[in-house]
Amino acid sequence: VNIPSLRPDKLEPVKEYMTLAENIAQFASQISDLAESLIKRSTGTKDSSHILPGHGGIFDRFDGFLLTSPLVFYIVLAFLTK
């Protein structure tokens, strides 16, 4: 994989690309959180586990990563193979 150099004149397109990637990741994190809440509500559970009582369970701590992690991986992969 050819990684672009980090010279200042080469960073401007990277900044624009990473800003777009950040906005997409923020949106995906919110959608992932809402999807996990929908699953919990449809099953009638308040907490997904008793490991972290009062916080919605351990699943509720990582629900934003479920959709965001693979999406960010493919965004970075697309950037590096560009």
Tab-separated table of N, CA and C in Angstrom:
chain	number	residue	atom	x	y	z
A	1	VAL	N	0.848	-1.177	0.000
A	1	VAL	CA	0.000	0.000	0.000
A	1	VAL	C	0.884	1.228	0.000
A	2	ASN	N	0.604	2.129	-0.879
A	2	ASN	CA	1.360	3.366	-0.975
A	2	ASN	C	0.720	4.417	-0.069
A	3	ILE	N	1.377	4.735	1.057
A	3	ILE	CA	0.859	5.717	1.997
A	3	ILE	C	1.352	7.094	1.572
A	4	PRO	N	0.433	8.070	1.459
A	4	PRO	CA	0.855	9.399	1.009
A	4	PRO	C	1.802	10.049	2.004
A	5	SER	N	2.705	10.880	1.483
A	5	SER	CA	3.652	11.552	2.372
A	5	SER	C	2.915	12.621	3.185
A	6	LEU	N	3.514	13.028	4.282
A	6	LEU	CA	2.876	13.988	5.178
A	6	LEU	C	3.483	15.379	5.060
A	7	ARG	N	3.916	15.748	3.896
A	7	ARG	CA	4.420	17.099	3.691
A	7	ARG	C	3.250	18.077	3.774
A	8	PRO	N	3.496	19.300	4.268
A	8	PRO	CA	2.393	20.265	4.429
A	8	PRO	C	1.617	20.540	3.154
A	9	ASP	N	2.270	20.549	2.008
A	9	ASP	CA	1.551	20.817	0.764
A	9	ASP	C	0.663	19.641	0.348
A	10	LYS	N	0.911	18.488	0.914
A	10	LYS	CA	0.098	17.313	0.588
A	10	LYS	C	-1.027	17.080	1.600
A	11	LEU	N	-1.054	17.831	2.704
A	11	LEU	CA	-2.014	17.576	3.774
A	11	LEU	C	-3.401	18.153	3.517
A	12	GLU	N	-3.544	19.139	2.674
A	12	GLU	CA	-4.850	19.765	2.469
A	12	GLU	C	-5.910	18.790	1.970
A	13	PRO	N	-5.646	17.972	0.951
A	13	PRO	CA	-6.662	16.988	0.550
A	13	PRO	C	-6.946	15.971	1.657
A	14	VAL	N	-5.931	15.647	2.458
A	14	VAL	CA	-6.122	14.698	3.551
A	14	VAL	C	-7.068	15.277	4.588
A	15	LYS	N	-6.922	16.555	4.909
A	15	LYS	CA	-7.790	17.212	5.882
A	15	LYS	C	-9.242	17.175	5.420
A	16	GLU	N	-9.466	17.479	4.149
A	16	GLU	CA	-10.829	17.462	3.618
A	16	GLU	C	-11.420	16.054	3.666
A	17	TYR	N	-10.620	15.072	3.304
A	17	TYR	CA	-11.085	13.683	3.301
A	17	TYR	C	-11.388	13.211	4.724
A	18	MET	N	-10.527	13.564	5.670
A	18	MET	CA	-10.728	13.137	7.057
A	18	MET	C	-11.906	13.858	7.703
A	19	THR	N	-12.158	15.102	7.313
A	19	THR	CA	-13.339	15.809	7.812
A	19	THR	C	-14.606	15.121	7.334
A	20	LEU	N	-14.623	14.719	6.081
A	20	LEU	CA	-15.768	13.983	5.554
A	20	LEU	C	-15.921	12.645	6.267
A	21	ALA	N	-14.813	11.943	6.470
A	21	ALA	CA	-14.856	10.653	7.157
A	21	ALA	C	-15.347	10.820	8.594
A	22	GLU	N	-14.917	11.876	9.257
A	22	GLU	CA	-15.357	12.133	10.636
A	22	GLU	C	-16.860	12.382	10.698
A	23	ASN	N	-17.378	13.158	9.773
A	23	ASN	CA	-18.816	13.427	9.754
A	23	ASN	C	-19.615	12.164	9.485
A	24	ILE	N	-19.136	11.329	8.584
A	24	ILE	CA	-19.816	10.066	8.297
A	24	ILE	C	-19.784	9.164	9.521
A	25	ALA	N	-18.642	9.104	10.212
A	25	ALA	CA	-18.513	8.260	11.398
A	25	ALA	C	-19.418	8.745	12.529
A	26	GLN	N	-19.542	10.038	12.711
A	26	GLN	CA	-20.429	10.563	13.745
A	26	GLN	C	-21.879	10.191	13.463
A	27	PHE	N	-22.292	10.317	12.223
A	27	PHE	CA	-23.656	9.954	11.839
A	27	PHE	C	-23.883	8.457	12.027
A	28	ALA	N	-22.917	7.640	11.618
A	28	ALA	CA	-23.047	6.185	11.752
A	28	ALA	C	-23.119	5.770	13.218
A	29	SER	N	-22.384	6.460	14.075
A	29	SER	CA	-22.409	6.151	15.500
A	29	SER	C	-23.791	6.417	16.086
A	30	GLN	N	-24.413	7.504	15.693
A	30	GLN	CA	-25.759	7.815	16.178
A	30	GLN	C	-26.773	6.789	15.675
A	31	ILE	N	-26.662	6.401	14.413
A	31	ILE	CA	-27.570	5.398	13.841
A	31	ILE	C	-27.383	4.060	14.543
A	32	SER	N	-26.144	3.691	14.823
A	32	SER	CA	-25.863	2.431	15.513
A	32	SER	C	-26.450	2.438	16.920
A	33	ASP	N	-26.327	3.556	17.615
A	33	ASP	CA	-26.888	3.689	18.960
A	33	ASP	C	-28.412	3.561	18.917
A	34	LEU	N	-29.040	4.209	17.958
A	34	LEU	CA	-30.496	4.126	17.837
A	34	LEU	C	-30.956	2.718	17.465
A	35	ALA	N	-30.192	2.039	16.619
A	35	ALA	CA	-30.544	0.667	16.236
A	35	ALA	C	-30.462	-0.267	17.440
A	36	GLU	N	-29.439	-0.097	18.269
A	36	GLU	CA	-29.306	-0.932	19.462
A	36	GLU	C	-30.440	-0.655	20.433
A	37	SER	N	-30.827	0.602	20.583
A	37	SER	CA	-31.954	0.945	21.455
A	37	SER	C	-33.251	0.340	20.930
A	38	LEU	N	-33.418	0.330	19.624
A	38	LEU	CA	-34.611	-0.271	19.020
A	38	LEU	C	-34.660	-1.768	19.298
A	39	ILE	N	-33.523	-2.435	19.221
A	39	ILE	CA	-33.462	-3.874	19.516
A	39	ILE	C	-33.843	-4.119	20.978
A	40	LYS	N	-33.280	-3.319	21.882
A	40	LYS	CA	-33.598	-3.491	23.308
A	40	LYS	C	-35.067	-3.231	23.589
A	41	ARG	N	-35.638	-2.213	22.975
A	41	ARG	CA	-37.060	-1.916	23.201
A	41	ARG	C	-37.970	-2.982	22.625
A	42	SER	N	-37.607	-3.528	21.476
A	42	SER	CA	-38.454	-4.556	20.864
A	42	SER	C	-38.446	-5.857	21.655
A	43	THR	N	-37.363	-6.102	22.406
A	43	THR	CA	-37.306	-7.310	23.240
A	43	THR	C	-37.784	-7.048	24.663
A	44	GLY	N	-38.020	-5.776	24.996
A	44	GLY	CA	-38.532	-5.434	26.310
A	44	GLY	C	-37.495	-5.466	27.418
A	45	THR	N	-36.243	-5.342	27.085
A	45	THR	CA	-35.199	-5.348	28.113
A	45	THR	C	-34.716	-3.929	28.370
A	46	LYS	N	-34.427	-3.647	29.624
A	46	LYS	CA	-33.894	-2.331	29.967
A	46	LYS	C	-32.376	-2.344	29.914
A	47	ASP	N	-31.771	-3.354	30.515
A	47	ASP	CA	-30.325	-3.500	30.515
A	47	ASP	C	-29.954	-4.730	29.702
A	48	SER	N	-28.920	-4.603	28.865
A	48	SER	CA	-28.512	-5.740	28.041
A	48	SER	C	-27.654	-6.725	28.819
A	49	SER	N	-27.155	-6.316	29.983
A	49	SER	CA	-26.437	-7.235	30.869
A	49	SER	C	-26.369	-6.599	32.250
A	50	HIS	N	-25.882	-7.362	33.206
A	50	HIS	CA	-25.776	-6.853	34.576
A	50	HIS	C	-24.330	-6.546	34.954
A	51	ILE	N	-23.446	-6.511	33.962
A	51	ILE	CA	-22.038	-6.216	34.228
A	51	ILE	C	-21.881	-4.754	34.641
A	52	LEU	N	-22.591	-3.852	33.981
A	52	LEU	CA	-22.567	-2.429	34.325
A	52	LEU	C	-23.989	-1.995	34.692
A	53	PRO	N	-24.442	-2.279	35.904
A	53	PRO	CA	-25.813	-1.914	36.262
A	53	PRO	C	-26.018	-0.400	36.242
A	54	GLY	N	-27.172	0.014	35.749
A	54	GLY	CA	-27.485	1.435	35.685
A	54	GLY	C	-26.978	2.136	34.437
A	55	HIS	N	-26.181	1.458	33.647
A	55	HIS	CA	-25.642	2.053	32.415
A	55	HIS	C	-26.254	1.425	31.169
A	56	GLY	N	-27.207	0.568	31.318
A	56	GLY	CA	-27.804	-0.098	30.166
A	56	GLY	C	-27.071	-1.366	29.786
A	57	GLY	N	-26.102	-1.758	30.554
A	57	GLY	CA	-25.366	-2.979	30.257
A	57	GLY	C	-24.134	-2.719	29.418
A	58	ILE	N	-23.339	-3.757	29.266
A	58	ILE	CA	-22.074	-3.643	28.536
A	58	ILE	C	-22.313	-3.376	27.042
A	59	PHE	N	-23.392	-3.940	26.504
A	59	PHE	CA	-23.712	-3.744	25.091
A	59	PHE	C	-24.003	-2.263	24.812
A	60	ASP	N	-24.594	-1.583	25.781
A	60	ASP	CA	-24.939	-0.179	25.605
A	60	ASP	C	-23.701	0.715	25.598
A	61	ARG	N	-22.606	0.279	26.156
A	61	ARG	CA	-21.365	1.060	26.170
A	61	ARG	C	-20.673	1.019	24.806
A	62	PHE	N	-20.884	-0.032	24.044
A	62	PHE	CA	-20.161	-0.215	22.785
A	62	PHE	C	-21.062	-0.197	21.554
A	63	ASP	N	-22.317	0.176	21.713
A	63	ASP	CA	-23.241	0.111	20.587
A	63	ASP	C	-22.867	1.060	19.452
A	64	GLY	N	-22.234	2.170	19.754
A	64	GLY	CA	-21.836	3.100	18.702
A	64	GLY	C	-20.754	2.545	17.797
A	65	PHE	N	-19.993	1.581	18.301
A	65	PHE	CA	-18.909	0.992	17.510
A	65	PHE	C	-19.387	-0.078	16.530
A	66	LEU	N	-20.573	-0.602	16.730
A	66	LEU	CA	-21.032	-1.736	15.917
A	66	LEU	C	-21.091	-1.409	14.434
A	67	LEU	N	-21.601	-0.267	14.097
A	67	LEU	CA	-21.671	0.141	12.692
A	67	LEU	C	-20.486	1.025	12.305
A	68	THR	N	-19.997	1.792	13.256
A	68	THR	CA	-18.956	2.772	12.960
A	68	THR	C	-17.608	2.134	12.650
A	69	SER	N	-17.211	1.125	13.392
A	69	SER	CA	-15.888	0.511	13.200
A	69	SER	C	-15.689	-0.045	11.796
A	70	PRO	N	-16.604	-0.879	11.283
A	70	PRO	CA	-16.394	-1.359	9.912
A	70	PRO	C	-16.441	-0.237	8.876
A	71	LEU	N	-17.296	0.744	9.117
A	71	LEU	CA	-17.401	1.855	8.180
A	71	LEU	C	-16.104	2.655	8.122
A	72	VAL	N	-15.536	2.970	9.271
A	72	VAL	CA	-14.260	3.711	9.310
A	72	VAL	C	-13.142	2.884	8.688
A	73	PHE	N	-13.153	1.579	8.930
A	73	PHE	CA	-12.149	0.708	8.306
A	73	PHE	C	-12.188	0.830	6.789
A	74	TYR	N	-13.375	0.768	6.205
A	74	TYR	CA	-13.475	0.840	4.748
A	74	TYR	C	-13.184	2.247	4.214
A	75	ILE	N	-13.479	3.269	4.996
A	75	ILE	CA	-13.135	4.630	4.579
A	75	ILE	C	-11.622	4.785	4.531
A	76	VAL	N	-10.940	4.327	5.575
A	76	VAL	CA	-9.469	4.408	5.607
A	76	VAL	C	-8.864	3.539	4.503
A	77	LEU	N	-9.413	2.364	4.297
A	77	LEU	CA	-8.926	1.481	3.234
A	77	LEU	C	-9.094	2.139	1.864
A	78	ALA	N	-10.216	2.784	1.645
A	78	ALA	CA	-10.443	3.468	0.370
A	78	ALA	C	-9.451	4.622	0.197
A	79	PHE	N	-9.150	5.321	1.295
A	79	PHE	CA	-8.203	6.427	1.203
A	79	PHE	C	-6.804	5.929	0.899
A	80	LEU	N	-6.387	4.841	1.556
A	80	LEU	CA	-5.031	4.347	1.366
A	80	LEU	C	-4.823	3.697	0.008
A	81	THR	N	-5.863	3.183	-0.599
A	81	THR	CA	-5.733	2.555	-1.920
A	81	THR	C	-6.077	3.510	-3.048
A	82	LYS	N	-6.350	4.742	-2.721
A	82	LYS	CA	-6.735	5.745	-3.697
A	82	LYS	C	-5.591	6.117	-4.609
